[in-house]
Tab-separated table of C-alpha atoms and ligand atoms in Angstrom:
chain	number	residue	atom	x	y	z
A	3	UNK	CA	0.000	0.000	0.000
A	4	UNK	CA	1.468	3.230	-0.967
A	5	UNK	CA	1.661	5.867	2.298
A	6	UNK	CA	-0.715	8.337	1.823
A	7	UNK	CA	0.207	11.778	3.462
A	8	UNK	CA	-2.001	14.664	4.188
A	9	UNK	CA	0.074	17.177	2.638
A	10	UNK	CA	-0.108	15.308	-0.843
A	11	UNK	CA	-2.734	17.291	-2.416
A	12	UNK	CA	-0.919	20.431	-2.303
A	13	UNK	CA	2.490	19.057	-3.178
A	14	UNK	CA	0.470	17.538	-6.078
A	15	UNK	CA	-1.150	20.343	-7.220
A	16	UNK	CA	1.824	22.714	-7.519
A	17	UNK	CA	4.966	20.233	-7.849
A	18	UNK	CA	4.313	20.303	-11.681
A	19	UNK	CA	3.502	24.010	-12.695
A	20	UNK	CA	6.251	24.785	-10.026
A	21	UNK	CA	8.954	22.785	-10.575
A	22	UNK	CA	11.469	25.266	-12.840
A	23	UNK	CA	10.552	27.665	-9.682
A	24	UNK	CA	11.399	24.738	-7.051
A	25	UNK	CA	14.816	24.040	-8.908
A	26	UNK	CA	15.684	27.594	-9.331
A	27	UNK	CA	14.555	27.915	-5.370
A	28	UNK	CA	16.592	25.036	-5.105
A	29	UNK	CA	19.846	26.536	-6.309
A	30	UNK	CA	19.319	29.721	-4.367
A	31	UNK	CA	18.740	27.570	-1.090
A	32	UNK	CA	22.189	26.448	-1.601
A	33	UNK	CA	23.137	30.493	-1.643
A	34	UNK	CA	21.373	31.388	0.999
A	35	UNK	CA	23.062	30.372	3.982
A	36	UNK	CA	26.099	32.067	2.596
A	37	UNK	CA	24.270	35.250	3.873
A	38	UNK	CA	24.149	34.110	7.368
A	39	UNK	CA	25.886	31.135	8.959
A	40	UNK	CA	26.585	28.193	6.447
A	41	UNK	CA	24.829	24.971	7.687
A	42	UNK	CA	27.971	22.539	8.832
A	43	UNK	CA	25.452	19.639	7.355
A	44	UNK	CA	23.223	20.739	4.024
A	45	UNK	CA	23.663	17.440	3.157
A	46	UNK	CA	20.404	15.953	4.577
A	47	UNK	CA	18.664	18.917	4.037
A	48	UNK	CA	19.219	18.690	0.312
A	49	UNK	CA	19.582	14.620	-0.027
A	50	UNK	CA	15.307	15.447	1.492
A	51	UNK	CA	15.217	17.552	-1.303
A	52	UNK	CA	16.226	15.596	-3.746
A	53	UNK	CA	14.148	12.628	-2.575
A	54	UNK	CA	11.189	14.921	-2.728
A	55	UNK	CA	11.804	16.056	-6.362
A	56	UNK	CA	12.885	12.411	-7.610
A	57	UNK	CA	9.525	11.160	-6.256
A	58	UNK	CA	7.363	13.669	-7.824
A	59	UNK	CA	3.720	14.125	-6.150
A	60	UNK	CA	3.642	11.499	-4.613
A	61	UNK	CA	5.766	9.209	-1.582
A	62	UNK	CA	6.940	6.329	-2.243
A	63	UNK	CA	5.936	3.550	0.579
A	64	UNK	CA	8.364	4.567	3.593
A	65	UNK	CA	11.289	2.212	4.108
A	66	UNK	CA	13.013	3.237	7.318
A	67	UNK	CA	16.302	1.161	6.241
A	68	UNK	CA	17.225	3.638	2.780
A	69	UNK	CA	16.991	7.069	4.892
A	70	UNK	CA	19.499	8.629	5.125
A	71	UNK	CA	21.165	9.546	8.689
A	72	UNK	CA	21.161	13.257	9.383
A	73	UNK	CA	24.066	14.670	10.980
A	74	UNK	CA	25.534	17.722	12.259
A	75	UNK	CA	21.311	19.097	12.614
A	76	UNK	CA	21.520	22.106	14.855
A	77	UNK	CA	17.961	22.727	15.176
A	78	UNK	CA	17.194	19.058	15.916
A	79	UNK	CA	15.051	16.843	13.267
A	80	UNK	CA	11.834	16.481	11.753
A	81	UNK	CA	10.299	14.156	9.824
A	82	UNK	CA	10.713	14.742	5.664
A	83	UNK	CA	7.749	15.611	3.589
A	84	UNK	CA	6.342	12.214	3.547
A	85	UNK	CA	6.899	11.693	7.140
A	86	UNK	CA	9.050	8.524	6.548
A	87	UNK	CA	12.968	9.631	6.638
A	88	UNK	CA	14.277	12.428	9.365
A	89	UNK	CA	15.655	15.385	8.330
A	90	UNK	CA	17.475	18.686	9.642
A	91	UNK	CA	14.712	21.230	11.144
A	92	UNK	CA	15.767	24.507	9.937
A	93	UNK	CA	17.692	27.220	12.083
A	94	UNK	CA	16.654	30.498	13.445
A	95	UNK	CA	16.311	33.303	10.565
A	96	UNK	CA	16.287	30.358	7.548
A	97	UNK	CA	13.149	30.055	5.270
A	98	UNK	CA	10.463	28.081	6.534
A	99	UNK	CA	6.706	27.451	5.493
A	100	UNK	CA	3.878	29.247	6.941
A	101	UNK	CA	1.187	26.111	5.784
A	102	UNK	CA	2.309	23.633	7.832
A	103	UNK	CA	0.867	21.476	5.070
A	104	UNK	CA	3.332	22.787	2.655
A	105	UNK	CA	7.034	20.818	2.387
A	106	UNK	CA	8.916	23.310	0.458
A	107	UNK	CA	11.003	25.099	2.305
A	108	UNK	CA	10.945	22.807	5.585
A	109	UNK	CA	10.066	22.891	9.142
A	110	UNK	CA	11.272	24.857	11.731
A	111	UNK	CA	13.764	23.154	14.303
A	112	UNK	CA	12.567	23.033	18.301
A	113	UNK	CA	11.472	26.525	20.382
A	114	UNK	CA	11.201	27.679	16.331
A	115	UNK	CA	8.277	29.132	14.832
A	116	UNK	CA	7.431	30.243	11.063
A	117	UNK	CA	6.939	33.733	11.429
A	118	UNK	CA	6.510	36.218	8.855
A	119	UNK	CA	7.927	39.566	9.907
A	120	UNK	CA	6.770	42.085	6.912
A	121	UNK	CA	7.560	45.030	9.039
A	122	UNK	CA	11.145	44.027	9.480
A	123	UNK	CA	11.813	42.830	6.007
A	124	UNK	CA	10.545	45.962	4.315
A	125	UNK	CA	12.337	48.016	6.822
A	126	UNK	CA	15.454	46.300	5.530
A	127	UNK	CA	13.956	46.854	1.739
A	128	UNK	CA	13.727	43.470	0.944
A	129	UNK	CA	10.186	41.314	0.462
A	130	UNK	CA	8.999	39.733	3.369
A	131	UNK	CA	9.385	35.819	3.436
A	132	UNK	CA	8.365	33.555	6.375
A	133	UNK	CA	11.704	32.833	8.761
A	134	UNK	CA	12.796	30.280	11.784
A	135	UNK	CA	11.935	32.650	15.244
A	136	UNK	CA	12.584	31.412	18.608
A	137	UNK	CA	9.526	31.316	20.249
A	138	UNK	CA	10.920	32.754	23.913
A	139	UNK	CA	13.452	35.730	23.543
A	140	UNK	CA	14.380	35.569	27.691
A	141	UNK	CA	17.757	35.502	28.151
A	142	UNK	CA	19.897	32.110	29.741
A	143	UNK	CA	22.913	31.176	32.004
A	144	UNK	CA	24.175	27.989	30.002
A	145	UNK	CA	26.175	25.923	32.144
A	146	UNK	CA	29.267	26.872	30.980
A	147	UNK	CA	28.850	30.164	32.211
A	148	UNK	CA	27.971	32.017	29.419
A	149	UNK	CA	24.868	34.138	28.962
A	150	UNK	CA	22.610	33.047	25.520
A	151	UNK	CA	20.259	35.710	24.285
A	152	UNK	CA	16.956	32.899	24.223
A	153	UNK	CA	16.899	29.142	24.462
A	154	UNK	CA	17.244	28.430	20.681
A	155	UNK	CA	21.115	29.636	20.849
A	156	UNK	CA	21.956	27.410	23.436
A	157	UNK	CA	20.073	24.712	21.849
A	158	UNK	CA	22.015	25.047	18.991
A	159	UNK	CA	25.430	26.156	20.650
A	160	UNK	CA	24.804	22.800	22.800
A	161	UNK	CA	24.383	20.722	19.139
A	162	UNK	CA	27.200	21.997	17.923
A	163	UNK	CA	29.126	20.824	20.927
A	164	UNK	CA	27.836	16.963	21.958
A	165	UNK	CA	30.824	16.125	23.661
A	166	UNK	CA	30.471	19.496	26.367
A	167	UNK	CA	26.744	18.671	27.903
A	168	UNK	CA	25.330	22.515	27.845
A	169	UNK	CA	22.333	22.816	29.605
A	170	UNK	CA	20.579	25.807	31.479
A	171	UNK	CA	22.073	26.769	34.496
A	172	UNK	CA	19.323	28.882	35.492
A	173	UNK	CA	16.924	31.519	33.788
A	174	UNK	CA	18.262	35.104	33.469
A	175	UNK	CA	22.111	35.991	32.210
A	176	UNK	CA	24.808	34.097	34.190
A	177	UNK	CA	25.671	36.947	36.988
A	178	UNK	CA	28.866	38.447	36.363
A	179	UNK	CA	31.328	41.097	37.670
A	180	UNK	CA	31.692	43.959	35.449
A	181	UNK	CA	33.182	43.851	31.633
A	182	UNK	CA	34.261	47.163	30.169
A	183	UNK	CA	33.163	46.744	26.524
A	184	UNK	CA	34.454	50.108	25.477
A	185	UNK	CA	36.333	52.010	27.641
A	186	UNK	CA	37.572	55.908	27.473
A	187	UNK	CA	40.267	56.767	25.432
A	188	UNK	CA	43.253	59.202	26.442
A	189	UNK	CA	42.522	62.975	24.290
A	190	UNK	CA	44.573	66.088	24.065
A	191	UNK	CA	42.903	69.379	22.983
A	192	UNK	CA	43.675	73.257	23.797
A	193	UNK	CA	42.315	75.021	26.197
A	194	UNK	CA	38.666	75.985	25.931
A	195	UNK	CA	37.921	73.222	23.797
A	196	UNK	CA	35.327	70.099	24.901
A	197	UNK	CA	36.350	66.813	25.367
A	198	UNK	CA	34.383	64.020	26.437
A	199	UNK	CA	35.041	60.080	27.923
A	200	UNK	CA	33.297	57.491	27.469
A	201	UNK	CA	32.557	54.360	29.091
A	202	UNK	CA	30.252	51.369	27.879
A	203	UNK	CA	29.874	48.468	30.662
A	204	UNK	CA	28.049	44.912	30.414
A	205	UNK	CA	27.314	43.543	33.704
A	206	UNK	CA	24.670	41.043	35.776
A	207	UNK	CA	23.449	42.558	38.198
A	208	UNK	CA	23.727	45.509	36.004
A	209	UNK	CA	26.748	47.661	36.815
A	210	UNK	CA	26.893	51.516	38.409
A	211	UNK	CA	29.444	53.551	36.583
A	212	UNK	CA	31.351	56.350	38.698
A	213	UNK	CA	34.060	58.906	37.132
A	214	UNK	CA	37.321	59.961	39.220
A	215	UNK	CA	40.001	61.657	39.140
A	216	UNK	CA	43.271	60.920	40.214
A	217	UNK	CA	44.570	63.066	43.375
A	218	UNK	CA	40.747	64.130	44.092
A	219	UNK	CA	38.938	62.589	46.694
A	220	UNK	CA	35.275	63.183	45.311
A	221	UNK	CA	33.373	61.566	43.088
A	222	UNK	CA	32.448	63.776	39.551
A	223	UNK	CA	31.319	65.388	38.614
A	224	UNK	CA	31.389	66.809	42.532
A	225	UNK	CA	30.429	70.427	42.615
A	226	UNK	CA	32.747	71.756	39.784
A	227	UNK	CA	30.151	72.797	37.050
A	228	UNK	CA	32.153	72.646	34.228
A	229	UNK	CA	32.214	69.117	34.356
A	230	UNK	CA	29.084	67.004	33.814
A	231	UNK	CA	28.539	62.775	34.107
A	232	UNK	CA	25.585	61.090	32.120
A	233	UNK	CA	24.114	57.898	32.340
A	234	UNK	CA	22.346	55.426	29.817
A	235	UNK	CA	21.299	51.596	29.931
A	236	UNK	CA	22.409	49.991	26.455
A	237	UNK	CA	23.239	49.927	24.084
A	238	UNK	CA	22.234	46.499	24.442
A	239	UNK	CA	20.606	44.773	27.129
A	240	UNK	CA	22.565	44.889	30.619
A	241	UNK	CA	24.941	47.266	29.220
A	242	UNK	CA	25.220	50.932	30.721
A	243	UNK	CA	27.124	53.741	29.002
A	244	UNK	CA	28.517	56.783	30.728
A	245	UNK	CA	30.000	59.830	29.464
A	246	UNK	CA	31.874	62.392	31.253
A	247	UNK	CA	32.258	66.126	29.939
A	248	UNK	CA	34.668	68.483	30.614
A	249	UNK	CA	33.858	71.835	29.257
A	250	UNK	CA	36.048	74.456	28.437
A	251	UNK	CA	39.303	72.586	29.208
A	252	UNK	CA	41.899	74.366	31.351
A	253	UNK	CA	45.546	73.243	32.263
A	254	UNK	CA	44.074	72.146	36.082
A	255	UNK	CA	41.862	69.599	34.149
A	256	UNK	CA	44.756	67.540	32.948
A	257	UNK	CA	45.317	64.322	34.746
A	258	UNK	CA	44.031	60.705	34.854
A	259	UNK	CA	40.423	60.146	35.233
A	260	UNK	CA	38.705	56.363	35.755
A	261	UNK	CA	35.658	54.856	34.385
A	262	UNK	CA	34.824	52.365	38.051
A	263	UNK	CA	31.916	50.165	37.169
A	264	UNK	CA	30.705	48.356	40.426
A	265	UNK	CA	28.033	45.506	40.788
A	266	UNK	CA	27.609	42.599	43.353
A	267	UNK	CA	30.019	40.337	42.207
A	268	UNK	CA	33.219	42.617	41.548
A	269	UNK	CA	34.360	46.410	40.157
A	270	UNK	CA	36.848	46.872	37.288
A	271	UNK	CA	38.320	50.364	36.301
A	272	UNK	CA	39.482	51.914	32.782
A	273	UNK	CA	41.883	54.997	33.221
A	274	UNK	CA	42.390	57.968	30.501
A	275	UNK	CA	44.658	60.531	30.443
A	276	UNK	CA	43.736	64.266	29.328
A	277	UNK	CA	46.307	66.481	28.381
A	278	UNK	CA	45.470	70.405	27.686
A	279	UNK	CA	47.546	72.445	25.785
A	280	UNK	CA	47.120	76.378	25.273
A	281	UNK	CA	46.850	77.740	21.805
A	282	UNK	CA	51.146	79.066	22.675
A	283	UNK	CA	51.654	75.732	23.778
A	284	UNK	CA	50.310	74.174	20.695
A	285	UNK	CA	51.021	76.747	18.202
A	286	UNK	CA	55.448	76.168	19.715
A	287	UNK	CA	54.948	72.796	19.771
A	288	UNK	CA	53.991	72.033	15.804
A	289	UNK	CA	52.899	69.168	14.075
A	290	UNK	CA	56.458	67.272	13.536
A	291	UNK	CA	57.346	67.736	16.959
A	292	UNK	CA	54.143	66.530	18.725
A	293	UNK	CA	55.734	62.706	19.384
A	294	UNK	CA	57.666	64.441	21.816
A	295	UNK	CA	54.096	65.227	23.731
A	296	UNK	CA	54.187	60.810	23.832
A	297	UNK	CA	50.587	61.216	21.960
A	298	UNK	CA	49.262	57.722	21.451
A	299	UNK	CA	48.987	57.315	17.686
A	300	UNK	CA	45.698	57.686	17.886
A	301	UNK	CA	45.632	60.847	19.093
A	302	UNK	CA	48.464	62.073	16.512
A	303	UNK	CA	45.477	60.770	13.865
A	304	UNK	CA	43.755	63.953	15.147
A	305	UNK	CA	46.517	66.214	13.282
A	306	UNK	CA	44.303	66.859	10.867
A	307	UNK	CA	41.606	68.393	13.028
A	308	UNK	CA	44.116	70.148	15.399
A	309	UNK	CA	45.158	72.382	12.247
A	310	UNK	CA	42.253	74.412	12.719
A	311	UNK	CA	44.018	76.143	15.721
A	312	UNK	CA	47.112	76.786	13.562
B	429	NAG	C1	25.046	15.976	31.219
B	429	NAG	O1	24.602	16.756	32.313
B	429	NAG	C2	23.456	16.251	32.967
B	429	NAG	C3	23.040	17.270	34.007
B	429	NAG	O2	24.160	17.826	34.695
B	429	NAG	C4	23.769	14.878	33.549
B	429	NAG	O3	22.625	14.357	34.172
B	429	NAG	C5	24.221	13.965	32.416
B	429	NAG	O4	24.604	12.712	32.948
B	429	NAG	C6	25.389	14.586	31.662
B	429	NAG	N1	25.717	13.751	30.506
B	429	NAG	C7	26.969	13.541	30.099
B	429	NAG	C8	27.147	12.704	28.883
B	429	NAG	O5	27.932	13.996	30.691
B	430	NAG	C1	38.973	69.292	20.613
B	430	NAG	O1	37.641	69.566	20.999
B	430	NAG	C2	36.768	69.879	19.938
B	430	NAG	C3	35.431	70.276	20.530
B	430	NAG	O2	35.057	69.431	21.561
B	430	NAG	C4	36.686	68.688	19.016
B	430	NAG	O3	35.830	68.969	17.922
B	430	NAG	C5	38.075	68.348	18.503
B	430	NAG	O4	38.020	67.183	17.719
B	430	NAG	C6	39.018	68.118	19.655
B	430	NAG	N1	40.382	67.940	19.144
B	430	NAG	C7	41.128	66.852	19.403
B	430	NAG	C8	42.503	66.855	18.830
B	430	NAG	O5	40.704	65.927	20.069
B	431	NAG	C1	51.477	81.330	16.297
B	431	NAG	O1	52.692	81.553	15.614
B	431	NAG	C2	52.597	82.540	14.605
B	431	NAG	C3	53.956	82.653	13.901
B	431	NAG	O2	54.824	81.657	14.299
B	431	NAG	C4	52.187	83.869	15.209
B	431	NAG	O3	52.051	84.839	14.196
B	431	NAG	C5	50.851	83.704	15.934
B	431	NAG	O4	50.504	84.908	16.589
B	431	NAG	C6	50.965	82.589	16.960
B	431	NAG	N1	49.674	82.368	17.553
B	431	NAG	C7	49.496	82.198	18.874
B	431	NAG	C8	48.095	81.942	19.340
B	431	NAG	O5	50.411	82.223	19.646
């Protein structure tokens, strides 16, 4: 008895008006992952393919023993279009179809959905097709300590890794002392001038970010009104940014000054230096000379700019 599936009538009554369309689809499948992260195993994905194309509209009577094994499947495996052989489920962001009686571009792997986000694809100029979403989008400790964005990462960080046994360590980003993901950089300018530092922080518990000085006791910006501190969470989640501002730059300003980002678990620091010069000081000094200022090179990159006060 041949195996009679319940998607048949649809694959039947496109595969022949659509099959130039499925081969060209075909060929750009192959592409496609080449825009995001290239499958380690396509193989099964396109031996299903082929199986499908070979058999036409209709499946062949399912014999366990001839499917193929697929490896390698980071989003886990589904049955094939015939529900006989397994195949790879597709990955977050790849094609999927929104019937789930349609077999053409595959099903989505575990925690996935089809989704069709037209918003976001015409946002990006480009026509909205159905794509892999996680389902959940709450962030994860795995259990080797490292903090996935939503279960479907660590599902398919853990695939890609059988030997290491990830699993959840708990819900919520693994907590973490403080990580300077951008810290301030050491500036020269002339007197009068603005300069600003910055400071970008990742932390759980989420970090506070204090500026100092060294040789002051306080904390800035203190009571000195010339300098001002701001605070933002981001730019991504459990990050905070901080800027200080110095403005109007006099010779007392030079010095070191510290980013100190604090939480629970530990507090790390990022010093930059600020050096003021006065318009004599600059105007004596220049430009081939300046390397005996010991500029960083990238502060000598600011040559350019600096020849305005020439
Ligand atoms: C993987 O970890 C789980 C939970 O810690 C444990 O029960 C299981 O035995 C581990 N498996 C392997 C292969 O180490
Ligand atoms: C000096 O400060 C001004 C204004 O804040 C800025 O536009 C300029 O790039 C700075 N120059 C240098 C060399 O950093
Ligand atoms: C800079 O030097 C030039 C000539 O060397 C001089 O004419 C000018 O007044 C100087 N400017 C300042 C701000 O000292």
């Amino acid at each position: 008895m041949p195996q009679v599936h319940a998607g048949l009538p649809a694959i039947r009554a496109t595969a022949a008006s659509t099959r130039p369309l499925m081969l060209l689809l075909l060929g750009l499948w192959t592409l496609a992952p080449a825009r995001a992260k290239p499958p380690p195993a396509p193989d099964p994905l396109r031996r299903g393919w082929q199986r499908l194309l070979a058999e036409g509209e209709a499946c062949a009577p399912c014999r366990p023993g001839e499917c193929a094994t697929p490896r390698g499947c980071l989003a886990g495996r589904v049955r094939d279009a015939c529900g006989c052989c397994w195949e790879c489920a597709n990955l977050e962001g790849q094609l999927c179809d929104l019937d789930p009686s349609a077999h053409f571009y595959g099903r989505c792997g575990e925690q996935l959905e089809c989704r069709l986000d037209v918003g976001d694809a015409l946002s990006r100029g480009e026509v909205p097709e159905p794509r892999c979403a996680c389902r959940t989008q709450r962030p994860l400790c795995g259990s080797d300590g490292r903090t996935y964005a939503q279960i479907c990462r660590l599902r398919e960080a853990a695939r890609a890794q059988p030997d290491v046994n990830l699993t959840v360590a708990h819900p919520g980003p693994c907590e973490s002392e403080p990580q300077i993901l951008s810290q301030p950089h050491d500036v020269w300018n002339v007197t009068g001038q603005d300069v600003i530092f910055g400071c970008e922080v990742f932390a759980y518990p989420m970090a506070s970010i204090e500026w100092r000085k060294d040789g002051l006791d306080i904390q800035l910006p203190g009571d000195d009104p010339h300098i001002s501190v701001q605070f933002r969470g981001g730019p991504q989640r459990f990050e905070v940014t901080s800027w200080l501002q110095i403005q109007a730059v006099r010779p007392s300003d030079e010095g070191t000054y510290r980013c100190l980002a604090r939480n629970a678990l530990g507090q790390v620091e990022a010093p930059a230096t600020l050096t003021v010069l006065t318009p004599e000081q600059l105007n004596s000094t220049g430009m081939p000379q300046q390397q005996s200022l010991s500029l960083a090179p990238e502060e000598e990159a600011g040559n350019e700019e600096s020849e305005d006060y020439y």
